[in-house]
CSV table of C-alpha atoms and ligand atoms in Angstrom, one decimal:
chain,number,residue,atom,x,y,z
A,25,MET,CA,-20.8,-13.7,24.2
A,26,SER,CA,-19.3,-13.0,20.8
A,27,ILE,CA,-15.9,-11.3,20.4
A,28,ASN,CA,-15.5,-8.4,18.0
A,29,ILE,CA,-12.7,-7.2,15.8
A,30,PRO,CA,-10.3,-4.7,17.5
A,31,ARG,CA,-10.9,-1.0,16.9
A,32,GLY,CA,-9.3,0.4,13.8
A,33,THR,CA,-8.9,-3.0,12.0
A,34,LYS,CA,-11.1,-4.7,9.5
A,35,ASP,CA,-11.8,-8.0,7.8
A,36,ILE,CA,-11.5,-8.1,4.1
A,37,LEU,CA,-14.1,-10.5,2.9
A,38,PRO,CA,-14.5,-12.3,-0.5
A,39,GLY,CA,-16.2,-9.8,-2.7
A,40,GLU,CA,-14.0,-7.0,-1.4
A,41,VAL,CA,-10.7,-8.9,-1.4
A,42,GLU,CA,-10.7,-9.1,-5.2
A,43,LYS,CA,-10.3,-5.3,-5.3
A,44,TRP,CA,-7.2,-5.7,-3.1
A,45,GLN,CA,-5.8,-8.3,-5.3
A,46,ILE,CA,-6.2,-6.1,-8.4
A,47,ILE,CA,-4.5,-3.2,-6.6
A,48,GLU,CA,-1.7,-5.5,-5.3
A,49,GLU,CA,-1.2,-6.9,-8.8
A,50,LYS,CA,-1.0,-3.4,-10.3
A,51,ALA,CA,1.5,-2.3,-7.6
A,52,LYS,CA,3.6,-5.4,-8.3
A,53,GLU,CA,3.4,-5.0,-12.1
A,54,VAL,CA,4.3,-1.3,-12.1
A,55,SER,CA,7.2,-2.0,-9.6
A,56,ALA,CA,8.5,-4.7,-11.9
A,57,ARG,CA,8.2,-2.3,-14.9
A,58,PHE,CA,10.3,0.2,-13.1
A,59,ASN,CA,12.7,-2.6,-12.1
A,60,TYR,CA,12.0,-2.6,-8.3
A,61,LYS,CA,12.3,-6.0,-6.5
A,62,GLU,CA,10.1,-7.1,-3.6
A,63,ILE,CA,11.4,-7.2,0.0
A,64,ARG,CA,9.5,-8.6,3.0
A,65,THR,CA,10.6,-7.7,6.5
A,66,PRO,CA,9.2,-8.9,9.9
A,67,VAL,CA,6.0,-7.6,11.3
A,68,PHE,CA,7.9,-6.6,14.5
A,69,GLU,CA,11.3,-5.0,15.0
A,70,HIS,CA,13.4,-3.8,17.9
A,71,THR,CA,11.7,-0.7,19.3
A,72,ASP,CA,15.1,1.2,19.0
A,73,LEU,CA,14.9,0.9,15.3
A,74,PHE,CA,11.9,3.2,15.1
A,75,GLN,CA,13.1,5.5,17.9
A,76,ARG,CA,16.3,6.1,16.0
A,77,GLY,CA,15.0,5.7,12.5
A,78,VAL,CA,11.7,7.5,12.5
A,79,GLY,CA,12.7,9.9,15.3
A,80,ASP,CA,12.0,10.2,19.0
A,81,SER,CA,10.1,13.5,18.7
A,82,THR,CA,7.6,12.3,16.0
A,83,ASP,CA,4.0,11.5,16.7
A,84,ILE,CA,4.6,7.9,15.5
A,85,VAL,CA,7.2,7.2,18.1
A,86,GLN,CA,5.6,9.3,20.9
A,87,LYS,CA,2.0,8.2,20.6
A,88,GLU,CA,1.3,5.6,18.0
A,89,MET,CA,3.5,2.6,18.4
A,90,TYR,CA,2.3,-0.8,19.4
A,91,THR,CA,5.2,-1.7,21.7
A,92,PHE,CA,5.4,-4.7,23.9
A,93,THR,CA,8.0,-6.6,25.9
A,94,ASP,CA,8.5,-10.2,24.8
A,95,ARG,CA,9.1,-13.1,27.1
A,96,GLY,CA,12.9,-12.5,26.8
A,97,ASP,CA,12.4,-9.0,28.1
A,98,ARG,CA,13.1,-7.3,24.8
A,99,SER,CA,11.2,-4.3,23.7
A,100,LEU,CA,9.6,-4.9,20.3
A,101,THR,CA,7.3,-2.8,18.2
A,102,LEU,CA,4.8,-3.7,15.4
A,103,ARG,CA,6.2,-1.8,12.5
A,104,PRO,CA,4.4,1.5,12.0
A,105,GLU,CA,6.1,2.1,8.7
A,106,GLY,CA,8.4,0.4,6.2
A,107,THR,CA,11.4,2.7,5.6
A,108,ALA,CA,13.3,2.0,8.8
A,109,PRO,CA,12.9,-1.8,8.6
A,110,VAL,CA,14.0,-1.8,4.9
A,111,THR,CA,17.0,0.4,5.8
A,112,ARG,CA,17.8,-2.0,8.7
A,113,SER,CA,17.7,-4.9,6.3
A,114,TYR,CA,19.8,-3.0,3.7
A,115,VAL,CA,22.5,-2.5,6.3
A,116,GLU,CA,22.2,-5.9,7.9
A,117,ASN,CA,22.3,-7.7,4.6
A,118,LYS,CA,25.1,-5.5,3.3
A,119,MET,CA,23.1,-4.6,0.3
A,120,PHE,CA,25.3,-1.6,-0.1
A,121,GLY,CA,27.9,-4.0,-1.4
A,122,LEU,CA,25.7,-5.4,-4.2
A,123,PRO,CA,26.9,-4.6,-7.7
A,124,GLY,CA,23.5,-3.2,-8.8
A,125,GLN,CA,23.2,0.1,-7.1
A,126,PRO,CA,20.9,1.8,-6.5
A,127,VAL,CA,19.1,-1.1,-4.8
A,128,LYS,CA,15.4,-0.6,-5.7
A,129,LEU,CA,12.9,-2.3,-3.5
A,130,TYR,CA,9.2,-2.4,-2.9
A,131,TYR,CA,6.9,-3.9,-0.3
A,132,ILE,CA,3.3,-4.5,0.3
A,133,GLN,CA,2.9,-5.1,4.0
A,134,PRO,CA,0.6,-4.3,7.0
A,135,MET,CA,1.6,-1.4,9.3
A,136,PHE,CA,0.4,-0.7,12.7
A,137,ARG,CA,-0.3,2.7,14.3
A,138,TYR,CA,-2.3,3.5,17.4
A,139,GLU,CA,-4.2,6.4,15.9
A,140,ARG,CA,-7.8,7.6,16.4
A,141,PRO,CA,-9.6,5.6,13.7
A,142,GLN,CA,-11.7,7.4,11.1
A,143,ALA,CA,-12.3,7.1,7.4
A,144,GLY,CA,-8.9,6.5,5.8
A,145,ARG,CA,-7.2,6.1,9.2
A,146,TYR,CA,-6.8,2.7,10.7
A,147,ARG,CA,-4.7,1.0,13.3
A,148,GLN,CA,-3.7,-1.7,10.9
A,149,PHE,CA,-3.3,-0.7,7.3
A,150,VAL,CA,-1.4,-2.0,4.3
A,151,GLN,CA,1.3,0.1,2.7
A,152,PHE,CA,2.6,-0.3,-0.7
A,153,GLY,CA,6.0,1.4,-0.6
A,154,ILE,CA,9.2,1.6,-2.5
A,155,GLU,CA,12.7,2.5,-1.5
A,156,ALA,CA,15.5,3.4,-4.0
A,157,MET,CA,18.8,3.2,-2.0
A,158,GLY,CA,22.2,4.3,-3.2
A,159,SER,CA,21.7,7.1,-5.7
A,160,ALA,CA,21.7,10.9,-5.3
A,161,ASP,CA,20.6,11.5,-8.8
A,162,PRO,CA,17.6,13.9,-8.8
A,163,ALA,CA,16.2,11.9,-11.7
A,164,ILE,CA,15.5,9.0,-9.4
A,165,ASP,CA,13.4,11.3,-7.2
A,166,ALA,CA,11.3,11.9,-10.2
A,167,GLU,CA,11.2,8.2,-11.0
A,168,VAL,CA,9.9,7.4,-7.5
A,169,ILE,CA,7.1,10.0,-7.9
A,170,SER,CA,6.3,8.8,-11.3
A,171,LEU,CA,5.9,5.2,-10.1
A,172,ALA,CA,3.4,6.3,-7.5
A,173,MET,CA,1.5,8.4,-10.0
A,174,THR,CA,1.5,5.6,-12.6
A,175,VAL,CA,-0.1,3.1,-10.1
A,176,TYR,CA,-2.9,5.6,-9.3
A,177,GLN,CA,-3.4,6.7,-12.9
A,178,GLU,CA,-3.5,3.2,-14.4
A,179,LEU,CA,-6.1,2.2,-11.8
A,180,GLY,CA,-8.2,5.1,-13.2
A,181,LEU,CA,-7.7,7.9,-10.7
A,182,LYS,CA,-7.8,11.4,-12.2
A,183,LYS,CA,-8.3,13.9,-9.4
A,184,LEU,CA,-4.8,13.7,-8.1
A,185,ARG,CA,-2.6,16.6,-6.8
A,186,LEU,CA,1.1,16.1,-6.4
A,187,VAL,CA,2.5,18.5,-3.7
A,188,LEU,CA,6.2,19.0,-3.7
A,189,ASN,CA,8.6,20.6,-1.3
A,190,THR,CA,12.3,20.4,-0.4
A,191,LEU,CA,13.6,20.3,3.1
A,192,GLY,CA,17.1,21.1,1.9
A,193,ASP,CA,20.4,19.5,3.1
A,194,ALA,CA,21.7,19.5,6.7
A,195,ASP,CA,23.1,23.1,6.4
A,196,SER,CA,19.9,24.5,5.0
A,197,ARG,CA,17.8,22.7,7.6
A,198,LYS,CA,20.0,24.0,10.4
A,199,ALA,CA,19.6,27.6,9.1
A,200,HIS,CA,15.9,27.1,8.8
A,201,LYS,CA,15.7,25.5,12.3
A,202,ASP,CA,17.4,28.5,13.9
A,203,ALA,CA,15.0,30.8,12.1
A,204,LEU,CA,12.0,28.7,13.3
A,205,ILE,CA,13.2,28.8,16.9
A,206,ALA,CA,13.6,32.6,16.7
A,207,HIS,CA,10.2,32.9,15.2
A,208,PHE,CA,8.2,30.8,17.7
A,209,GLU,CA,10.2,31.2,20.9
A,210,PRO,CA,8.9,34.6,22.0
A,211,ARG,CA,5.3,33.3,22.0
A,212,ILE,CA,5.8,29.6,22.5
A,213,GLU,CA,3.6,29.6,25.6
A,214,GLU,CA,0.6,30.2,23.4
A,215,PHE,CA,1.2,26.8,21.8
A,216,CYS,CA,0.3,23.3,22.9
A,217,SER,CA,2.6,21.4,25.2
A,218,ASP,CA,3.7,19.2,22.3
A,219,CYS,CA,4.8,22.2,20.4
A,220,GLN,CA,6.6,23.6,23.4
A,221,ASN,CA,8.6,20.4,23.6
A,222,ARG,CA,9.2,20.5,19.9
A,223,LEU,CA,10.6,24.0,19.9
A,224,THR,CA,14.3,23.2,20.5
A,225,LYS,CA,14.2,19.5,19.6
A,226,ASN,CA,12.5,19.7,16.3
A,227,PRO,CA,10.7,23.0,15.5
A,228,LEU,CA,9.8,21.8,12.0
A,229,ARG,CA,7.3,19.5,13.7
A,230,ILE,CA,5.4,22.6,15.0
A,231,LEU,CA,4.4,23.4,11.4
A,232,ASP,CA,2.7,20.0,11.3
A,233,CYS,CA,0.7,20.5,14.5
A,234,LYS,CA,-3.0,19.8,14.2
A,235,LYS,CA,-4.0,21.7,17.4
A,236,ASP,CA,-2.2,25.0,16.6
A,237,ARG,CA,-2.8,24.9,12.9
A,238,ASP,CA,-4.7,28.3,13.0
A,239,HIS,CA,-2.2,30.2,15.2
A,240,ASP,CA,-1.2,33.5,13.4
A,241,LEU,CA,2.5,32.6,13.8
A,242,MET,CA,2.0,29.6,11.6
A,243,LYS,CA,1.1,31.7,8.6
A,244,THR,CA,4.2,33.9,9.0
A,245,ALA,CA,6.7,31.1,9.8
A,246,PRO,CA,9.9,31.3,7.9
A,247,SER,CA,9.8,29.1,4.8
A,248,ILE,CA,12.5,26.6,4.1
A,249,LEU,CA,12.7,27.9,0.6
A,250,GLU,CA,14.3,31.1,1.9
A,251,TYR,CA,17.1,29.1,3.7
A,252,LEU,CA,18.2,26.8,1.0
A,253,ASN,CA,21.8,26.9,0.0
A,254,GLU,CA,22.9,26.8,-3.6
A,255,GLU,CA,23.4,23.1,-3.6
A,256,SER,CA,19.9,22.3,-2.2
A,257,LYS,CA,18.3,24.8,-4.5
A,258,ASP,CA,20.0,23.3,-7.5
A,259,TYR,CA,19.0,19.8,-6.4
A,260,PHE,CA,15.4,20.8,-6.1
A,261,ASP,CA,15.5,22.5,-9.5
A,262,GLN,CA,16.8,19.3,-11.1
A,263,VAL,CA,14.0,17.3,-9.6
A,264,LYS,CA,11.4,19.7,-10.9
A,265,THR,CA,13.0,19.6,-14.4
A,266,SER,CA,12.9,15.8,-14.4
A,267,LEU,CA,9.2,16.0,-13.5
A,268,ASP,CA,8.6,18.5,-16.2
A,269,ASP,CA,10.3,16.3,-18.7
A,270,MET,CA,7.9,13.5,-17.8
A,271,ASN,CA,4.9,15.9,-17.9
A,272,ILE,CA,4.1,15.3,-14.3
A,273,GLN,CA,2.4,18.3,-12.8
A,274,TYR,CA,3.0,19.4,-9.3
A,275,VAL,CA,2.3,22.3,-6.9
A,276,ILE,CA,5.1,23.5,-4.6
A,277,ASP,CA,4.0,23.9,-1.0
A,278,PRO,CA,6.8,25.1,1.3
A,279,THR,CA,4.7,24.2,4.3
A,280,LEU,CA,4.8,20.5,3.5
A,281,VAL,CA,6.6,18.9,6.3
A,282,ARG,CA,6.4,15.1,6.6
A,283,GLY,CA,5.6,13.5,9.9
A,284,LEU,CA,8.9,11.5,10.1
A,285,ASP,CA,12.3,12.8,11.0
A,286,TYR,CA,14.5,11.2,8.4
A,287,TYR,CA,13.7,13.4,5.5
A,288,ASN,CA,15.9,15.9,3.6
A,289,HIS,CA,15.8,17.4,0.2
A,290,THR,CA,12.7,16.2,-1.8
A,291,ALA,CA,9.5,15.7,0.2
A,292,PHE,CA,6.2,15.0,-1.5
A,293,GLU,CA,2.6,14.0,-1.0
A,294,ILE,CA,-0.1,12.9,-3.4
A,295,MET,CA,-3.5,14.1,-2.5
A,296,SER,CA,-7.0,13.3,-3.8
A,297,ASP,CA,-9.1,16.2,-4.9
A,298,ALA,CA,-12.1,14.0,-5.3
A,299,GLU,CA,-15.3,15.4,-3.8
A,300,GLY,CA,-16.5,13.4,-0.8
A,301,PHE,CA,-13.1,11.9,-0.1
A,302,GLY,CA,-13.3,13.0,3.5
A,303,ALA,CA,-11.1,14.9,5.8
A,304,ILE,CA,-7.9,13.1,5.1
A,305,THR,CA,-6.9,13.7,1.6
A,306,THR,CA,-3.3,12.5,1.5
A,307,LEU,CA,-3.0,9.3,-0.5
A,308,SER,CA,0.7,8.8,-0.2
A,309,GLY,CA,3.8,10.5,1.0
A,310,GLY,CA,7.5,10.1,0.6
A,311,GLY,CA,10.8,11.8,0.2
A,312,ARG,CA,14.6,11.6,0.4
A,313,TYR,CA,16.3,10.3,3.5
A,314,ASN,CA,20.0,10.6,2.7
A,315,GLY,CA,21.2,10.1,6.3
A,316,LEU,CA,19.2,7.2,7.5
A,317,VAL,CA,21.4,4.3,6.3
A,318,GLU,CA,24.4,6.0,8.0
A,319,ASP,CA,22.3,6.6,11.2
A,320,LEU,CA,21.5,2.9,11.3
A,321,GLY,CA,25.1,1.8,11.0
A,322,GLY,CA,25.7,1.6,7.2
A,323,PRO,CA,27.8,3.7,4.8
A,324,ALA,CA,26.5,7.0,3.5
A,325,THR,CA,23.7,6.0,1.1
A,326,PRO,CA,21.5,8.6,-0.4
A,327,SER,CA,18.0,7.2,-0.7
A,328,ILE,CA,14.4,8.1,-1.5
A,329,GLY,CA,11.0,6.4,-1.3
A,330,PHE,CA,7.3,6.7,-0.7
A,331,ALA,CA,4.4,4.7,0.7
A,332,MET,CA,0.7,4.7,0.0
A,333,SER,CA,-1.9,2.8,1.9
A,334,LEU,CA,-4.2,0.5,-0.1
A,335,GLU,CA,-7.1,1.6,2.2
A,336,ARG,CA,-6.9,5.2,1.1
A,337,LEU,CA,-6.4,4.2,-2.5
A,338,LEU,CA,-9.6,2.2,-2.4
A,339,LEU,CA,-11.4,5.2,-0.8
A,340,ALA,CA,-10.2,7.4,-3.6
A,341,LEU,CA,-11.4,5.0,-6.2
A,342,GLU,CA,-14.8,5.0,-4.5
A,343,ALA,CA,-14.9,8.8,-4.3
A,344,GLU,CA,-14.1,9.0,-8.1
A,345,GLY,CA,-16.8,6.4,-8.8
A,346,ILE,CA,-14.3,3.9,-10.3
A,347,THR,CA,-15.3,0.3,-10.0
A,348,LEU,CA,-12.5,-2.3,-10.5
A,349,ASN,CA,-13.5,-5.2,-12.6
A,350,THR,CA,-13.8,-7.9,-10.0
A,351,GLU,CA,-16.2,-10.2,-11.9
A,352,GLU,CA,-15.2,-13.8,-11.5
A,353,ASP,CA,-16.7,-16.8,-13.2
A,354,LEU,CA,-16.2,-20.5,-13.2
A,355,ASP,CA,-15.2,-22.6,-16.2
A,356,CYS,CA,-17.2,-25.6,-15.3
A,357,TYR,CA,-19.8,-26.7,-12.7
A,358,VAL,CA,-20.4,-30.4,-12.4
A,359,VAL,CA,-24.0,-31.4,-11.7
A,360,ALA,CA,-24.3,-35.0,-10.4
A,361,LEU,CA,-27.5,-37.0,-10.0
A,362,GLY,CA,-27.6,-40.2,-8.0
A,363,ASP,CA,-25.1,-41.8,-5.6
A,364,GLU,CA,-22.9,-43.4,-8.3
A,365,ALA,CA,-22.7,-40.2,-10.3
A,366,LYS,CA,-21.9,-38.2,-7.2
A,367,LYS,CA,-19.0,-40.5,-6.4
A,368,LYS,CA,-17.7,-40.2,-9.9
A,369,SER,CA,-18.0,-36.4,-9.9
A,370,VAL,CA,-15.2,-36.3,-7.3
A,371,SER,CA,-12.6,-37.7,-9.8
A,372,ILE,CA,-14.1,-35.7,-12.7
A,373,LEU,CA,-13.7,-32.5,-10.7
A,374,ASN,CA,-10.2,-33.5,-9.8
A,375,ASP,CA,-9.3,-34.1,-13.4
A,376,LEU,CA,-10.7,-30.8,-14.4
A,377,ARG,CA,-8.7,-28.9,-11.8
A,378,ASN,CA,-5.5,-30.8,-12.6
A,379,ALA,CA,-6.1,-29.6,-16.2
A,380,GLY,CA,-6.1,-26.0,-14.9
A,381,ILE,CA,-9.9,-25.6,-15.2
A,382,LYS,CA,-11.6,-23.6,-12.6
A,383,SER,CA,-14.4,-25.8,-11.5
A,384,ASP,CA,-16.7,-26.8,-8.6
A,385,LYS,CA,-19.5,-29.1,-7.6
A,386,ASP,CA,-22.3,-29.3,-5.0
A,387,TYR,CA,-21.5,-30.6,-1.5
A,388,LEU,CA,-24.9,-30.1,0.1
A,389,ASP,CA,-26.8,-33.0,-1.6
A,390,LYS,CA,-28.9,-30.5,-3.6
A,391,LYS,CA,-31.6,-31.4,-6.1
A,392,MET,CA,-30.8,-30.9,-9.8
A,393,LYS,CA,-32.6,-27.6,-10.0
A,394,ALA,CA,-30.7,-26.2,-7.0
A,395,GLN,CA,-27.5,-27.4,-8.5
A,396,PHE,CA,-28.2,-25.5,-11.7
A,397,LYS,CA,-29.0,-22.5,-9.6
A,398,ALA,CA,-25.7,-22.7,-7.9
A,399,ALA,CA,-24.0,-23.0,-11.3
A,400,ASP,CA,-25.8,-19.8,-12.4
A,401,ARG,CA,-24.8,-17.9,-9.3
A,402,LEU,CA,-21.2,-18.9,-9.8
A,403,LYS,CA,-21.5,-17.8,-13.5
A,404,ALA,CA,-20.3,-21.1,-14.8
A,405,ARG,CA,-19.6,-21.1,-18.5
A,406,PHE,CA,-20.2,-24.8,-18.8
A,407,VAL,CA,-22.4,-27.1,-16.7
A,408,ALA,CA,-21.4,-30.8,-17.0
A,409,ILE,CA,-24.4,-33.1,-16.1
A,410,LEU,CA,-23.8,-36.6,-15.0
A,411,GLY,CA,-26.7,-39.0,-14.3
A,412,GLU,CA,-26.8,-42.8,-13.9
A,413,GLU,CA,-27.4,-43.2,-17.6
A,414,GLU,CA,-24.6,-41.1,-18.8
A,415,LEU,CA,-22.3,-42.8,-16.3
A,416,SER,CA,-23.1,-46.2,-17.7
A,417,LYS,CA,-22.2,-45.0,-21.2
A,418,GLY,CA,-19.0,-43.2,-20.0
A,419,ILE,CA,-20.3,-39.9,-21.2
A,420,ILE,CA,-21.2,-36.6,-19.7
A,421,ASN,CA,-23.7,-34.0,-20.9
A,422,VAL,CA,-22.1,-30.6,-21.3
A,423,LYS,CA,-24.2,-27.4,-21.5
A,424,ASN,CA,-22.7,-24.2,-22.9
A,425,MET,CA,-24.5,-21.7,-20.6
A,426,GLU,CA,-24.1,-18.9,-23.0
A,427,SER,CA,-25.4,-20.5,-26.2
A,428,GLY,CA,-27.7,-23.0,-24.4
A,429,GLU,CA,-26.2,-25.7,-26.6
A,430,GLN,CA,-25.9,-29.1,-25.1
A,431,LYS,CA,-23.5,-31.9,-26.2
A,432,GLU,CA,-22.5,-35.4,-25.1
A,433,VAL,CA,-18.8,-35.7,-24.4
A,434,ARG,CA,-16.8,-38.7,-23.3
A,435,ILE,CA,-15.9,-38.2,-19.6
A,436,GLU,CA,-12.2,-38.5,-20.3
A,437,GLU,CA,-12.5,-35.7,-22.9
A,438,LEU,CA,-14.3,-33.3,-20.7
A,439,SER,CA,-11.2,-31.2,-19.8
A,440,THR,CA,-10.2,-30.8,-23.5
A,441,PHE,CA,-13.8,-29.9,-24.4
A,442,VAL,CA,-14.1,-27.2,-21.8
A,443,LYS,CA,-10.6,-25.9,-22.6
A,444,GLN,CA,-11.5,-25.5,-26.2
A,445,GLY,CA,-14.3,-23.3,-25.0
A,446,ASN,CA,-16.9,-25.2,-27.2
B,529,HAM,P1,3.6,8.3,6.0
B,529,HAM,O1,3.3,9.6,5.5
B,529,HAM,O2,3.7,8.1,7.5
B,529,HAM,O3,5.1,7.9,5.4
B,529,HAM,O4,2.7,7.2,5.5
B,529,HAM,C1,2.5,7.0,4.1
B,529,HAM,C2,1.1,6.7,3.7
B,529,HAM,O5,0.6,5.6,4.5
B,529,HAM,C3,0.1,7.8,3.9
B,529,HAM,O6,0.2,8.7,2.9
B,529,HAM,C4,-1.2,7.0,3.9
B,529,HAM,O7,-1.5,6.6,2.6
B,529,HAM,C5,-0.8,5.7,4.6
B,529,HAM,N1,-1.1,5.8,6.1
B,529,HAM,C6,-0.4,6.3,7.1
B,529,HAM,N2,-1.1,6.1,8.3
B,529,HAM,C7,-2.2,5.5,8.0
B,529,HAM,C8,-3.3,5.0,8.7
B,529,HAM,N3,-3.4,5.1,10.1
B,529,HAM,N4,-4.4,4.4,8.1
B,529,HAM,C9,-4.3,4.3,6.7
B,529,HAM,N5,-3.3,4.7,6.0
B,529,HAM,C10,-2.3,5.3,6.6
B,529,HAM,C11,5.7,6.7,5.7
B,529,HAM,O8,5.2,5.8,6.2
B,529,HAM,C12,7.1,6.6,5.1
B,529,HAM,N6,7.7,5.4,5.5
B,529,HAM,C13,7.0,6.8,3.6
B,529,HAM,C14,8.3,6.7,2.9
B,529,HAM,C15,8.9,5.6,2.3
B,529,HAM,N7,9.2,7.7,2.9
B,529,HAM,C16,10.3,7.3,2.3
B,529,HAM,N8,10.1,6.0,1.9
């Protein structure tokens, strides 16, 4: 009996993987341009990290974590997101002491969430994310948003919508929280059990509830924007001004609440407006998390970041009909005829590759015609043909597949010949 792939995961095969490579390259290149450095953290962390970092009352921690006990009886969790691990690493490696603050990091790593799989939602997915740690300058909020938009736009996406909100500082949030409790409490029994639990712990989460989305109290819920103190209002204004200065368009949505607890001030999501994108339209999400470093044992460190999954980015590209150029060709295919020539082709191929030439040969003992066919399929620019006669003369016949021109070249000069693109 065959064994299938686990639900919510997928294989990325040759043909598809080239698209991933292009996106990963773009993410790396744009990150470097914005002066972000790569960080890699373990696939699993102590479960506590996410309970404390992401928040006990969030869906991620409540329902979606892949948690297991290892042989040493420790509770470990496959990381569901990257911000808590990067923050843990920032504290553990005392990056707050580095001279170059803010510390600007990016990652491209698989994440794991036990969610109900559907288009754009998987149990293992790859996030490209960045974290800028150690600056409370509103201009860096705009930088982070701009980086995300740049990656999308340079890959060709056009139907993007940046949705922006602020969650305010601790005081504003407290005032808003009280108002939310007062708003929902009298009729909380009309809400799902999750929301009933959320009421006192984290009423902001109620606004994010998928089950009670259409309840009339949702529409009239107090908006955070009415509870912002001067400082928070001012901060948000400066973020908006920086975005305006960079000509980045956005819409304000005071109901945008992110699904993780660590956020304050700026929160944003980038959505795809492409037709046929499907039910899940969020391409990426992020925001400020000024208290997280402190919560995880470090000094007060204002920070902001975002993450996007490569899976959703690929779906958006598809929905907008954008094809990435994944065409690959081969520089040289060596066709060998006869046992001696076949033997010799091994070292010829080795020399070509050592000279940096992308090359290949037949390993299935194919006839000449079939070898040419293989060269064609691989889009070889040159086919180098070696028979017994050529071998005895120390030459090889090289055919330029584009022009059809054929030339005799000394075997030891093959690499130079191909490199010159004759
Ligand atoms: P998040 O909103 O939970 O935020 O996830 C960010 C992005 O990851 C989503 O917008 C989506 O592109 C992708 N994503 C999430 N779940 C799935 C899934 N099951 N399948 C496919 N893609 C998914 C965070 O993770 C925060 N750590 C972002 C952040 C970084 N905030 C500050 N810094």
